[in-house]
PDB file of C-alpha atoms in Angstrom:
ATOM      1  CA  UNK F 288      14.620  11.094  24.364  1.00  0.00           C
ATOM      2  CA  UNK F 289      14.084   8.506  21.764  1.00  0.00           C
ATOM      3  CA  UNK F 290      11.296   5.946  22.744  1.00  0.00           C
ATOM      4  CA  UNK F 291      12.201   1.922  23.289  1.00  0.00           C
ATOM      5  CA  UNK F 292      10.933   1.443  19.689  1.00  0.00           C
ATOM      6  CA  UNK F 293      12.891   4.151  17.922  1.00  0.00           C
ATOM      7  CA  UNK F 294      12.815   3.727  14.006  1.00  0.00           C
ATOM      8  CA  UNK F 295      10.924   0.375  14.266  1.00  0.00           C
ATOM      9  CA  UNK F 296       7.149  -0.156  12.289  1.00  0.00           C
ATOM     10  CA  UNK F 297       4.754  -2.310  14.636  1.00  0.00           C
ATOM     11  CA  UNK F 298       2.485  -4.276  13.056  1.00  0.00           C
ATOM     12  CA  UNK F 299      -0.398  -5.933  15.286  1.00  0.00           C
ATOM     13  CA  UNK F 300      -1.358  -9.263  14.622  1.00  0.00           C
ATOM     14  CA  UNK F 301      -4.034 -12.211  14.882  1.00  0.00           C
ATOM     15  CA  UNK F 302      -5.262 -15.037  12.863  1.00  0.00           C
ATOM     16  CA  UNK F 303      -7.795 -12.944  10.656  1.00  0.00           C
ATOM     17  CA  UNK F 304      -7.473 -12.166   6.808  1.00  0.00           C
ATOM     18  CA  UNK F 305      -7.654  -8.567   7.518  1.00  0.00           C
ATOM     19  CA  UNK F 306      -4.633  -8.664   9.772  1.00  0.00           C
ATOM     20  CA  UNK F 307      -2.684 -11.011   7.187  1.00  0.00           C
ATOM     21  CA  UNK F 308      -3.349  -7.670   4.788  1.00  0.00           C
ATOM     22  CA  UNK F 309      -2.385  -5.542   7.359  1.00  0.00           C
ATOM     23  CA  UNK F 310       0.988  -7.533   7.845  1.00  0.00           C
ATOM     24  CA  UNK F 311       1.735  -7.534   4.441  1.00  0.00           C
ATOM     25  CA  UNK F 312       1.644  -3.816   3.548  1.00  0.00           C
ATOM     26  CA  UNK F 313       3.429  -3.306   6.997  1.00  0.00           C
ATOM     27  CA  UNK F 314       6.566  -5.832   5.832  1.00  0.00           C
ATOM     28  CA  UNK F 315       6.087  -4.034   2.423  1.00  0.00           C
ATOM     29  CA  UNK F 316       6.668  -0.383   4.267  1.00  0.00           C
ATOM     30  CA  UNK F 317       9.624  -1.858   6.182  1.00  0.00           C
ATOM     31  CA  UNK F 318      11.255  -3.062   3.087  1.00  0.00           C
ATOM     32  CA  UNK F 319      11.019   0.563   1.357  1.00  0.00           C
ATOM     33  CA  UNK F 320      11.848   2.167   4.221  1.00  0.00           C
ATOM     34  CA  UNK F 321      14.398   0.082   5.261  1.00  0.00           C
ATOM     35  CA  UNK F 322      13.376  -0.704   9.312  1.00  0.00           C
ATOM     36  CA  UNK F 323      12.990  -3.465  11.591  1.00  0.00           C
ATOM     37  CA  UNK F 324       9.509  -4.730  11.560  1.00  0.00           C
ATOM     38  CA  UNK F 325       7.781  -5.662  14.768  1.00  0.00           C
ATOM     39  CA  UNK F 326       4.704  -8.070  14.720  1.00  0.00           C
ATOM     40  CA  UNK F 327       2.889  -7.418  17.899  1.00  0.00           C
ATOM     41  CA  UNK F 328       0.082 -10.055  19.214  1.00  0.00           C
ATOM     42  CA  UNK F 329      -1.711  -8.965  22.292  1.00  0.00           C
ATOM     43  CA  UNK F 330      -4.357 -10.915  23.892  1.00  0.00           C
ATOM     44  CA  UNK F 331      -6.834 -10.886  26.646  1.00  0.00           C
ATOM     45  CA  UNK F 332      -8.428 -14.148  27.979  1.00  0.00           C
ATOM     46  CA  UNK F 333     -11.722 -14.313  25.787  1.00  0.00           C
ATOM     47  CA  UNK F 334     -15.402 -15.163  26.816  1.00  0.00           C
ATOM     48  CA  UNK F 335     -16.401 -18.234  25.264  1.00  0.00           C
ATOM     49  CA  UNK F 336     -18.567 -16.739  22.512  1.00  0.00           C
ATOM     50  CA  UNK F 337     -14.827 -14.789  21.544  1.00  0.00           C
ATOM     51  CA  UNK F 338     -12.792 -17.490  21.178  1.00  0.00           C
ATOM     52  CA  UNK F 339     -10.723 -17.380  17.702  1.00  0.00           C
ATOM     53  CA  UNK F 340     -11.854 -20.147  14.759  1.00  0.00           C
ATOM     54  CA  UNK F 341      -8.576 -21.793  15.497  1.00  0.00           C
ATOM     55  CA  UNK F 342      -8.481 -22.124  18.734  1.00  0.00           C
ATOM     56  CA  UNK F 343     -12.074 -23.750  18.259  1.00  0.00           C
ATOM     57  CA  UNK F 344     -12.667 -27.516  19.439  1.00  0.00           C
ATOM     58  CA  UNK F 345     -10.593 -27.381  22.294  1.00  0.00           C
ATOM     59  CA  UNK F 346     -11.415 -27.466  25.855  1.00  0.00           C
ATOM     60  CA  UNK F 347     -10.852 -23.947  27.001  1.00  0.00           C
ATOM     61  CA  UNK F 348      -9.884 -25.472  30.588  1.00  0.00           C
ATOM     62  CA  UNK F 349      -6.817 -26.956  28.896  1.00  0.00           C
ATOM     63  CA  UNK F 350      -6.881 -24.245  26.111  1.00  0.00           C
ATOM     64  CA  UNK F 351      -3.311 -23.064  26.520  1.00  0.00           C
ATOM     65  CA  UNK F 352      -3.101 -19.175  25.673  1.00  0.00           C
ATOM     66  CA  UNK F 353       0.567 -18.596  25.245  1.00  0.00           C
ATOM     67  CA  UNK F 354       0.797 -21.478  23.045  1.00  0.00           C
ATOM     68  CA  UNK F 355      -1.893 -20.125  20.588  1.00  0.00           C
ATOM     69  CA  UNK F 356      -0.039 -16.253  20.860  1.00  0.00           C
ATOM     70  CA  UNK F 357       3.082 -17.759  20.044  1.00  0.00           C
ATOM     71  CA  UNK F 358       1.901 -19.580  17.147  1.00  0.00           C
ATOM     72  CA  UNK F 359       0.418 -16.773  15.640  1.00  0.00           C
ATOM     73  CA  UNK F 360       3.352 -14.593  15.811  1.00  0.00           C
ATOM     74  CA  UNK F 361       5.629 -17.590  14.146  1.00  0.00           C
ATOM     75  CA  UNK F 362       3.424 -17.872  11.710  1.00  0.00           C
ATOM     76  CA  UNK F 363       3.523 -13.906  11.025  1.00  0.00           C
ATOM     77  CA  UNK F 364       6.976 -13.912  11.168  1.00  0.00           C
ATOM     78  CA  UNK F 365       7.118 -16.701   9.023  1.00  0.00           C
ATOM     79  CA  UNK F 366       4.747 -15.278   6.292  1.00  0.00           C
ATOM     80  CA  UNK F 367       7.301 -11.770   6.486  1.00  0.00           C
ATOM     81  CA  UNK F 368      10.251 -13.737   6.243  1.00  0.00           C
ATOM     82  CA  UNK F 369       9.234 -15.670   3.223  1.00  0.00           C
ATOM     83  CA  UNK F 370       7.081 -12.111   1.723  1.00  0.00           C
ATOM     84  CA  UNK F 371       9.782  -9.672   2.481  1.00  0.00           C
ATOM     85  CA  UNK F 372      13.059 -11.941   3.163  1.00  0.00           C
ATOM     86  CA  UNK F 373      15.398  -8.832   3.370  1.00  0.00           C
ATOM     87  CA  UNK F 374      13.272  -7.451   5.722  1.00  0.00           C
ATOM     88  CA  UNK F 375      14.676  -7.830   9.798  1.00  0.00           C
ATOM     89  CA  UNK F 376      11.990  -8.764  12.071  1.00  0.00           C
ATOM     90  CA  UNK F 377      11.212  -9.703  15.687  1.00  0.00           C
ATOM     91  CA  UNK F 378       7.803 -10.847  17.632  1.00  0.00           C
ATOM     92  CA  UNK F 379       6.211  -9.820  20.872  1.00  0.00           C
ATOM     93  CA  UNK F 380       3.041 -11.542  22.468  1.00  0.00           C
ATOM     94  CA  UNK F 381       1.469 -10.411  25.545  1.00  0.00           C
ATOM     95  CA  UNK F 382      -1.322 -11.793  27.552  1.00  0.00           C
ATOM     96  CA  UNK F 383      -2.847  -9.114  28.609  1.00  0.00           C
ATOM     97  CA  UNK F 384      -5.407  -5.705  27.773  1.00  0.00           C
ATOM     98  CA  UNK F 385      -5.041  -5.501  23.823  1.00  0.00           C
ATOM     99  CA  UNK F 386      -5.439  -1.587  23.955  1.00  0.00           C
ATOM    100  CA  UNK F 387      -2.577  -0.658  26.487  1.00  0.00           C
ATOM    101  CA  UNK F 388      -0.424  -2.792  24.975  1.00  0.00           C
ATOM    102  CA  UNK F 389      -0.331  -1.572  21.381  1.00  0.00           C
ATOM    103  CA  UNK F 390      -0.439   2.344  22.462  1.00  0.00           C
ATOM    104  CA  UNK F 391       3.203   1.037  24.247  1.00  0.00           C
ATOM    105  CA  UNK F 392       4.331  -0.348  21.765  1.00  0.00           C
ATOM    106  CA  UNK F 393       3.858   2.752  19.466  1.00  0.00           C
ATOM    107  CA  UNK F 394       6.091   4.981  21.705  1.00  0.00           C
ATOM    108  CA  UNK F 395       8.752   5.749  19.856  1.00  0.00           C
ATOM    109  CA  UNK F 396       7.728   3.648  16.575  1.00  0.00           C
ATOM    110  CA  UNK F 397       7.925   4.844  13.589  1.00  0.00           C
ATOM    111  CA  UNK F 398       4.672   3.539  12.314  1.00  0.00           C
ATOM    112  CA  UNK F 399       2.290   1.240  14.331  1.00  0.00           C
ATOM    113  CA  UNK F 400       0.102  -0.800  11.532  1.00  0.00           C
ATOM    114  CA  UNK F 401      -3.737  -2.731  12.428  1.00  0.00           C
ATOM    115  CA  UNK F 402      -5.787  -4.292   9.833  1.00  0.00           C
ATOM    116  CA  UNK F 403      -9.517  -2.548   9.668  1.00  0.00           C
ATOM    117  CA  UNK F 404     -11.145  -5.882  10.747  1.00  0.00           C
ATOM    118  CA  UNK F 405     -10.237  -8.949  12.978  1.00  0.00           C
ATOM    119  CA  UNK F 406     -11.009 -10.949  16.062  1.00  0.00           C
ATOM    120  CA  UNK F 407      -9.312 -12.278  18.921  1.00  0.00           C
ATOM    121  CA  UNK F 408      -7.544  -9.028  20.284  1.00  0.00           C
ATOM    122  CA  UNK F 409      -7.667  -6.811  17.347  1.00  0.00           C
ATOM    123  CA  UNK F 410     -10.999  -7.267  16.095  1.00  0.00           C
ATOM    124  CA  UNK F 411     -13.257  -5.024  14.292  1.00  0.00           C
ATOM    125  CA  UNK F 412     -10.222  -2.926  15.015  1.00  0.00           C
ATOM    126  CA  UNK F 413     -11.347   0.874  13.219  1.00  0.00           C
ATOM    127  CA  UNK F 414     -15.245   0.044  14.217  1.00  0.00           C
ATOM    128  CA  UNK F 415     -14.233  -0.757  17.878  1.00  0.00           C
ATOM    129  CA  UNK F 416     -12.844   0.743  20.643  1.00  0.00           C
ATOM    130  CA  UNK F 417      -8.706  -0.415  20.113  1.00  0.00           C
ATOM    131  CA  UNK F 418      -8.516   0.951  16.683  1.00  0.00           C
ATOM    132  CA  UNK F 419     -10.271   4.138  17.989  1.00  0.00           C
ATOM    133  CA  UNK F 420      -7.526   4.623  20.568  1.00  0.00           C
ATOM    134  CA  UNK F 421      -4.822   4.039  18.128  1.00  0.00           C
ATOM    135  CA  UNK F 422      -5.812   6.590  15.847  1.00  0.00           C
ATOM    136  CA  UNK F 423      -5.978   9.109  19.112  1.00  0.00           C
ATOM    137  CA  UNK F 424      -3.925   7.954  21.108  1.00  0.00           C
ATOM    138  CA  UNK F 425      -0.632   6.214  19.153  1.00  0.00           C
ATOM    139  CA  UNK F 426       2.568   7.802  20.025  1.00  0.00           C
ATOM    140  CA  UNK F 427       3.887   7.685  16.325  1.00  0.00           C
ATOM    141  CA  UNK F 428       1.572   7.791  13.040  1.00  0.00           C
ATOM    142  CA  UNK F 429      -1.233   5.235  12.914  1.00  0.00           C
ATOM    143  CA  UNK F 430      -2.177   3.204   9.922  1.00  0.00           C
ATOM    144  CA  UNK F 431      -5.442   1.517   9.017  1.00  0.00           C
ATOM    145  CA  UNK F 432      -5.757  -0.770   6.637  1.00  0.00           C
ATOM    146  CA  UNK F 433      -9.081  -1.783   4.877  1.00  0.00           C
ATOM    147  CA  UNK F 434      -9.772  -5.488   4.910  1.00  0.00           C
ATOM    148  CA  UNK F 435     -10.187  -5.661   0.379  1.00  0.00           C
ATOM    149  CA  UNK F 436      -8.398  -6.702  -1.980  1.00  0.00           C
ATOM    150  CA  UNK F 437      -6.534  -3.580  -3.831  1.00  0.00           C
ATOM    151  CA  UNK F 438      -5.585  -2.962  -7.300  1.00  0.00           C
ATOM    152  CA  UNK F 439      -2.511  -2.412  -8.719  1.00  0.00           C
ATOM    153  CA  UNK F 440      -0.161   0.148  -7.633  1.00  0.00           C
ATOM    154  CA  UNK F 441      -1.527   4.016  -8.748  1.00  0.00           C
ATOM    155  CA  UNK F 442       1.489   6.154  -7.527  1.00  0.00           C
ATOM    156  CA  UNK F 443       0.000   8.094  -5.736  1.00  0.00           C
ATOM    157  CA  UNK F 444      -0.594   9.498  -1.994  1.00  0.00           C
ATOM    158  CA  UNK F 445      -2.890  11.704  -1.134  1.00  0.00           C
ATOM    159  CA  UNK F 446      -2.868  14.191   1.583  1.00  0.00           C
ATOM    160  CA  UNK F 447      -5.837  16.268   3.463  1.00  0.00           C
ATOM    161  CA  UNK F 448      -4.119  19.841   4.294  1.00  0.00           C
ATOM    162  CA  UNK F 449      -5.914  22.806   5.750  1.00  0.00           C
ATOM    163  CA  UNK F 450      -3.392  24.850   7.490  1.00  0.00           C
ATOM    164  CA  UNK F 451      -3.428  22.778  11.152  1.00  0.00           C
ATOM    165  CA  UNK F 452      -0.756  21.788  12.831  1.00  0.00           C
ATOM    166  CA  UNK F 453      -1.882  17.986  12.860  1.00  0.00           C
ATOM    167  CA  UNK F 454      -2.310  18.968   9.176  1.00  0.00           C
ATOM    168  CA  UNK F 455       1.055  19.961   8.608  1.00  0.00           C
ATOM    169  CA  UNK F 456       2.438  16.854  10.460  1.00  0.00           C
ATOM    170  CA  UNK F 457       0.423  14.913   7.866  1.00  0.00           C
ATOM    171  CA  UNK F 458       1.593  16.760   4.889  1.00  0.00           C
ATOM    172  CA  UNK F 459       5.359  15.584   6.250  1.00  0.00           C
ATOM    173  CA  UNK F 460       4.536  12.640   6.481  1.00  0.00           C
ATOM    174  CA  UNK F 461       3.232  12.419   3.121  1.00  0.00           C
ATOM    175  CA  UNK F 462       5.864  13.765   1.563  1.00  0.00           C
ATOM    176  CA  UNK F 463       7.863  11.485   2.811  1.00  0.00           C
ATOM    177  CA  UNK F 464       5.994   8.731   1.552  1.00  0.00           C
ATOM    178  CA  UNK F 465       5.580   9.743  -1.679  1.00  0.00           C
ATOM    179  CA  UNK F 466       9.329  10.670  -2.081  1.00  0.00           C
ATOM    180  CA  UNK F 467       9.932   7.194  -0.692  1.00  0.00           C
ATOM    181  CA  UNK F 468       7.575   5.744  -3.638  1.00  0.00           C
ATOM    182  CA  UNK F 469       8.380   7.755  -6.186  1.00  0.00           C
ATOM    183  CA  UNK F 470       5.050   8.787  -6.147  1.00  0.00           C
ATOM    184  CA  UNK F 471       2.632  12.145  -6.890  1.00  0.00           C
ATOM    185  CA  UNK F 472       1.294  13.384  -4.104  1.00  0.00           C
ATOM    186  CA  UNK F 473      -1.907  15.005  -4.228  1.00  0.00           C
ATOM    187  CA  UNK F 474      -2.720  17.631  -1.892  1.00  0.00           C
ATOM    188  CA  UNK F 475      -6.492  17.772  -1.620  1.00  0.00           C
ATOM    189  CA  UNK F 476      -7.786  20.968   0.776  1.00  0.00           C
ATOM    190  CA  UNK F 477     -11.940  21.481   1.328  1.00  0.00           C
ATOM    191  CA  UNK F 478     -12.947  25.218   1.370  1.00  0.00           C
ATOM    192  CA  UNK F 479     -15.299  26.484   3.388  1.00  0.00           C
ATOM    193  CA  UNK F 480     -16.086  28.218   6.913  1.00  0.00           C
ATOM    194  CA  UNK F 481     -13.420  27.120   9.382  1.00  0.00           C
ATOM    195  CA  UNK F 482     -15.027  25.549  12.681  1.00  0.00           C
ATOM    196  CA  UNK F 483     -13.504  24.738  15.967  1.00  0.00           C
ATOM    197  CA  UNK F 484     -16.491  23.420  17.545  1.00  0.00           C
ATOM    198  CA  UNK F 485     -16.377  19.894  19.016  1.00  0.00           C
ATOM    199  CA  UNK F 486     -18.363  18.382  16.996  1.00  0.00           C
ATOM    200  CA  UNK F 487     -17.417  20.102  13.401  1.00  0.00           C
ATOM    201  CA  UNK F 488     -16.402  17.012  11.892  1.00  0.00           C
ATOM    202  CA  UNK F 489     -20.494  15.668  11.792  1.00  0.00           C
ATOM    203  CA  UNK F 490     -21.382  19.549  10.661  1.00  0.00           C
ATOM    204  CA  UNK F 491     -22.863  18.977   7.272  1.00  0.00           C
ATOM    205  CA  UNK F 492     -21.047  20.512   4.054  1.00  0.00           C
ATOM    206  CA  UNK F 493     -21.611  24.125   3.963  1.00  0.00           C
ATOM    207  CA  UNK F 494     -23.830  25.779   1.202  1.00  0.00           C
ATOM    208  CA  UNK F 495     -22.332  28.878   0.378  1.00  0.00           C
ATOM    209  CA  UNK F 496     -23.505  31.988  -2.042  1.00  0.00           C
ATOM    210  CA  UNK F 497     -21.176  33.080  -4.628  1.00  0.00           C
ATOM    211  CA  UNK F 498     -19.006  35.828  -2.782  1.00  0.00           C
ATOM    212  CA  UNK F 499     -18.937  33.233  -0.044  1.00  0.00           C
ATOM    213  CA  UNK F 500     -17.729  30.440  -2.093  1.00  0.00           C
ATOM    214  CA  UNK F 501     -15.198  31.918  -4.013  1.00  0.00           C
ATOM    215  CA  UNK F 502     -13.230  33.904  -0.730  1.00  0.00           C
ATOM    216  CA  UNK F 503     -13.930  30.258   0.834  1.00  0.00           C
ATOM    217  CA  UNK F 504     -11.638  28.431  -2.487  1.00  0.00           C
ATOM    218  CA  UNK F 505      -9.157  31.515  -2.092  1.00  0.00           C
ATOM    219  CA  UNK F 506      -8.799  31.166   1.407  1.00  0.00           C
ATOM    220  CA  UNK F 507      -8.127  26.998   1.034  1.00  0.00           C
ATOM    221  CA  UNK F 508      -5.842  27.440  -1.935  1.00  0.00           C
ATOM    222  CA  UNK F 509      -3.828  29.991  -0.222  1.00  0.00           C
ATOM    223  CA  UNK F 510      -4.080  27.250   3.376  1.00  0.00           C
ATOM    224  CA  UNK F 511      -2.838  24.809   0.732  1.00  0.00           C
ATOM    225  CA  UNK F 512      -0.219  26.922  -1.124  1.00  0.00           C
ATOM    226  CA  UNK F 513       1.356  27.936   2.377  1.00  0.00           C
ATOM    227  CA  UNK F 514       1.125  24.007   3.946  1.00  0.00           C
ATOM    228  CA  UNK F 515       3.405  22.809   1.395  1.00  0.00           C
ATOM    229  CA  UNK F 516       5.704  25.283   0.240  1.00  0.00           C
ATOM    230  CA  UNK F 517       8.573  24.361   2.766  1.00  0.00           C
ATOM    231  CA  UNK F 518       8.103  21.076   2.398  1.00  0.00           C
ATOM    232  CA  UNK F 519       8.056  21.215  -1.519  1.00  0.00           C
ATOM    233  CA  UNK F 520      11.719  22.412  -0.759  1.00  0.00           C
ATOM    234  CA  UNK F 521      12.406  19.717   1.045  1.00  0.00           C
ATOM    235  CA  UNK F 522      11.159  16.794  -1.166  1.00  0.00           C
ATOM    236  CA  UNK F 523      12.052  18.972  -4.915  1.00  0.00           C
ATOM    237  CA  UNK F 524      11.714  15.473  -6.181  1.00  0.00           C
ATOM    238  CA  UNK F 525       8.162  14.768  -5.576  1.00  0.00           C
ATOM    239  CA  UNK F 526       5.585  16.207  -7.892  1.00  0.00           C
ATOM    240  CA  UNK F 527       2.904  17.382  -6.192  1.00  0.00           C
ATOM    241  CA  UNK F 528      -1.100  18.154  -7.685  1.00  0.00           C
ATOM    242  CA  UNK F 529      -2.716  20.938  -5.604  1.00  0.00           C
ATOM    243  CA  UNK F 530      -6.571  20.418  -5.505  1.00  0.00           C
ATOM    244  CA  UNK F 531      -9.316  22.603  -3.883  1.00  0.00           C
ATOM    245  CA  UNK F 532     -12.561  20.461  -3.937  1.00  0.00           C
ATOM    246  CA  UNK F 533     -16.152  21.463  -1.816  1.00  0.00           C
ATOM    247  CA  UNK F 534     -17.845  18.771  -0.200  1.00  0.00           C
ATOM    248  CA  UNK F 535     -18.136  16.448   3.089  1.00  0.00           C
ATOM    249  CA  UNK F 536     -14.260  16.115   3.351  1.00  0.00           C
ATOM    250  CA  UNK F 537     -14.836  12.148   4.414  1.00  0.00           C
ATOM    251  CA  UNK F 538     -16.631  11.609   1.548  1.00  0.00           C
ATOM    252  CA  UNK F 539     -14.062  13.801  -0.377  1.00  0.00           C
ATOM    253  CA  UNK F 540     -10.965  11.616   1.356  1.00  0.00           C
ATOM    254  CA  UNK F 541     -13.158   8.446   0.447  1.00  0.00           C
ATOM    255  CA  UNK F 542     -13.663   9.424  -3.555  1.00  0.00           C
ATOM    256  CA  UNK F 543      -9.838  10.167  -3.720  1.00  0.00           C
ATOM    257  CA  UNK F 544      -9.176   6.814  -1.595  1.00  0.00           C
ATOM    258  CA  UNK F 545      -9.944   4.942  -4.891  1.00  0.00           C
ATOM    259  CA  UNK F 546      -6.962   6.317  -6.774  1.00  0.00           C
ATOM    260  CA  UNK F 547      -4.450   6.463  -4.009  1.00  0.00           C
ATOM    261  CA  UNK F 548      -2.233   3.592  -2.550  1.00  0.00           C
ATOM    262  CA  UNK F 549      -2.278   6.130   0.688  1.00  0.00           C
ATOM    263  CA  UNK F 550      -4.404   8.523   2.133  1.00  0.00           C
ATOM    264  CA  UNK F 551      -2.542  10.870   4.970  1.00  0.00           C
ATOM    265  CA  UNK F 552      -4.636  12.663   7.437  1.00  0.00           C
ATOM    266  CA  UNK F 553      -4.084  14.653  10.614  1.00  0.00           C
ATOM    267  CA  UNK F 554      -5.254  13.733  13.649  1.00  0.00           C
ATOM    268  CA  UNK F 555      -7.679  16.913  14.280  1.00  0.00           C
ATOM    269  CA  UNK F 556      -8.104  19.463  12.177  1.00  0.00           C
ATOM    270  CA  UNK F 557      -9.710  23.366  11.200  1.00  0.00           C
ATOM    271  CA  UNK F 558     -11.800  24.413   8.421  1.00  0.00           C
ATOM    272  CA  UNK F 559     -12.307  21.247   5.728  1.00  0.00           C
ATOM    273  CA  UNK F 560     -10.790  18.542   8.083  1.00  0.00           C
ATOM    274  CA  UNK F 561     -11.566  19.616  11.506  1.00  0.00           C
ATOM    275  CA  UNK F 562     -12.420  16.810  13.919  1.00  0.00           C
ATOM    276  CA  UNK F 563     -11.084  14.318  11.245  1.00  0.00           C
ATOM    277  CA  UNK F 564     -10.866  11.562  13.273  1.00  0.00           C
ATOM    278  CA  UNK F 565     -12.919  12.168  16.251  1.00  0.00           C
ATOM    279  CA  UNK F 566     -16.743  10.938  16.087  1.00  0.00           C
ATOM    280  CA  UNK F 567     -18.517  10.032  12.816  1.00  0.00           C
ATOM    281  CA  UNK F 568     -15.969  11.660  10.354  1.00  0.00           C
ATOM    282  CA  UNK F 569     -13.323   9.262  11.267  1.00  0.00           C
ATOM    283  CA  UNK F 570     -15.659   6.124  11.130  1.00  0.00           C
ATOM    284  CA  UNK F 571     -16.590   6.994   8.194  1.00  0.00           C
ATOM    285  CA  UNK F 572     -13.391   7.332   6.507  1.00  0.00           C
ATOM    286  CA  UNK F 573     -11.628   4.514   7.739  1.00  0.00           C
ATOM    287  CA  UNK F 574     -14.552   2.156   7.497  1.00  0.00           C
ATOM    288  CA  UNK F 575     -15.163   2.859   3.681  1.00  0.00           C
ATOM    289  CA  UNK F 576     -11.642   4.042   2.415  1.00  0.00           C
ATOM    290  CA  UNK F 577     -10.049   1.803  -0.418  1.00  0.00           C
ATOM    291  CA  UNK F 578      -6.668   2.089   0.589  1.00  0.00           C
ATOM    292  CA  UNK F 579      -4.190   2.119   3.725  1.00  0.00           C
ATOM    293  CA  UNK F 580      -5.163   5.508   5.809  1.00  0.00           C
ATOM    294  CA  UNK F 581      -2.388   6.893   7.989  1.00  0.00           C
ATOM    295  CA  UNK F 582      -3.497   9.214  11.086  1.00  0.00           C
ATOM    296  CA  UNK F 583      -0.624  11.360  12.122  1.00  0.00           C
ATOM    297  CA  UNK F 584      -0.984  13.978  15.120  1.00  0.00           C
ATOM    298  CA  UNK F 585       0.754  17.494  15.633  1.00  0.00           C
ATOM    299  CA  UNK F 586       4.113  17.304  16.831  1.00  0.00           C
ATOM    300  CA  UNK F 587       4.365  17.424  20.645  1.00  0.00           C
ATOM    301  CA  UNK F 588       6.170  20.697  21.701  1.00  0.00           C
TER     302      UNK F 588
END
């Protein structure tokens, strides 16, 4: 059954720079892909110490909440209409937990969108515990994005494959975006010993002696070769670069985050990417990547 949000992106919103970024590339997405854009502000009643800059200098008895929520989602909608004019877009603000709120409003989305770093309701939103439940807990893809300035456009998204099913999901998705681009994606797998342990994705990179490292780049390249091939069929008009690298595969995702204008990833993983985004893998990653990161999880059977 489709969710209440079917086909829309969600973008969550406050009054910080990084969520400004975040709205932008959201509106951006919408335009290309041609869906309703949702900016989402949700809000819980802040200690004194958390009070937004703009909200500063008044008297929090008389501070008026829903007036301050619905400003900031006029003035989001506002920046998309005059950013993105062909772009259709509504607003939601709730007073309430920040958390709860977004994960509903991802049900049925087809992207929800957060900016790496913020206050009010999304701040510090990867580092902290809000962007952490997005990335496991979103009902639709998840993206992240980093709180810099980026360069011009590189054409290209790159993918982390290694033969999982949240893997796979990713490598759709990814797909997808690059056929929507017109971009090369670049599937990037990391070869070595699979492990399914809980905490795989803080094992260090393997070192490996010769026989070991080259069945380890035979094994990945064949993970890759079979990932994609359906989905090469699919998207014939996407060129696609196959890589196999060795390495810590955040710090692998990171290096190839500098000459992407996406980085796909699944959710959890095997092998190269297992754990991804659960414990110090996924911190990693999405606090030092240079580009948008989009977390996608295994289709629900």
């Amino acid at each position: 059954m489709p969710g209440v949000n079917s086909g829309l992106i969600v973008a969550a919103v406050d009054d910080t720079d990084a969520s400004r970024r975040a709205l932008d590339w959201a509106a951006r997405e919408a335009r290309l892909l041609r869906r309703r854009l949702r900016v989402v502000h949700a809000f819980d009643w802040p200690l004194r110490q958390r009070v937004p800059h703009s909200a500063r200098g008044f008297d929090l008895d008389e501070f008026a909440l829903d007036d301050y929520a619905r400003r900031v989602v006029h003035e989001a909608v506002d920046r998309v209409r005059k950013r993105e004019p062909e772009v259709e877009v509504d607003a939601l603000h709730v007073v309430g937990a920040v958390a709860p709120t977004l994960l509903q409003q991802s049900e049925g989305a087809h992207l929800i969108v957060a900016g790496s770093r913020g206050l009010s309701g999304v701040r510090a939103v990867v580092l902290g515990s809000v962007g952490l439940q997005l990335a496991a807990l979103a009902e639709c893809p998840a993206v992240i994005v980093p709180d810099r300035e980026t360069g011009a456009p590189t054409g290209r998204v790159v993918v982390g494959v290694d033969g999982s099913p949240a893997a796979l999901a990713a490598a759709d998705r990814a797909f997808a975006a690059a056929d929507a681009r017109r971009a090369t994606l670049r599937a990037v797998a990391v070869a070595g010993r699979s492990s399914h342990g809980v905490f795989a994705a803080m094992e260090a990179p393997e070192v490996l002696n010769d026989p070991e490292r080259a069945a380890a780049l035979a094994e990945a390249r064949r993970r890759l070769s079979e990932s994609l091939a359906g989905l090469r069929e699919r998207h014939p008009d996407v060129h696609v670069e196959e890589e196999v690298l060795t390495g810590h595969p955040a710090e692998v995702l990171i290096a190839e985050s500098h000459y992407a204008d996406l980085v796909v990833v699944g959710s959890r993983g095997r092998g190269g990417f297992t754990g991804m985004l659960l414990g110090s893998v996924s911190q990693t990653l999405l606090t030092h990547t240079y580009c948008p990161v989009m977390v996608v999880h295994a289709r629900k059977r």
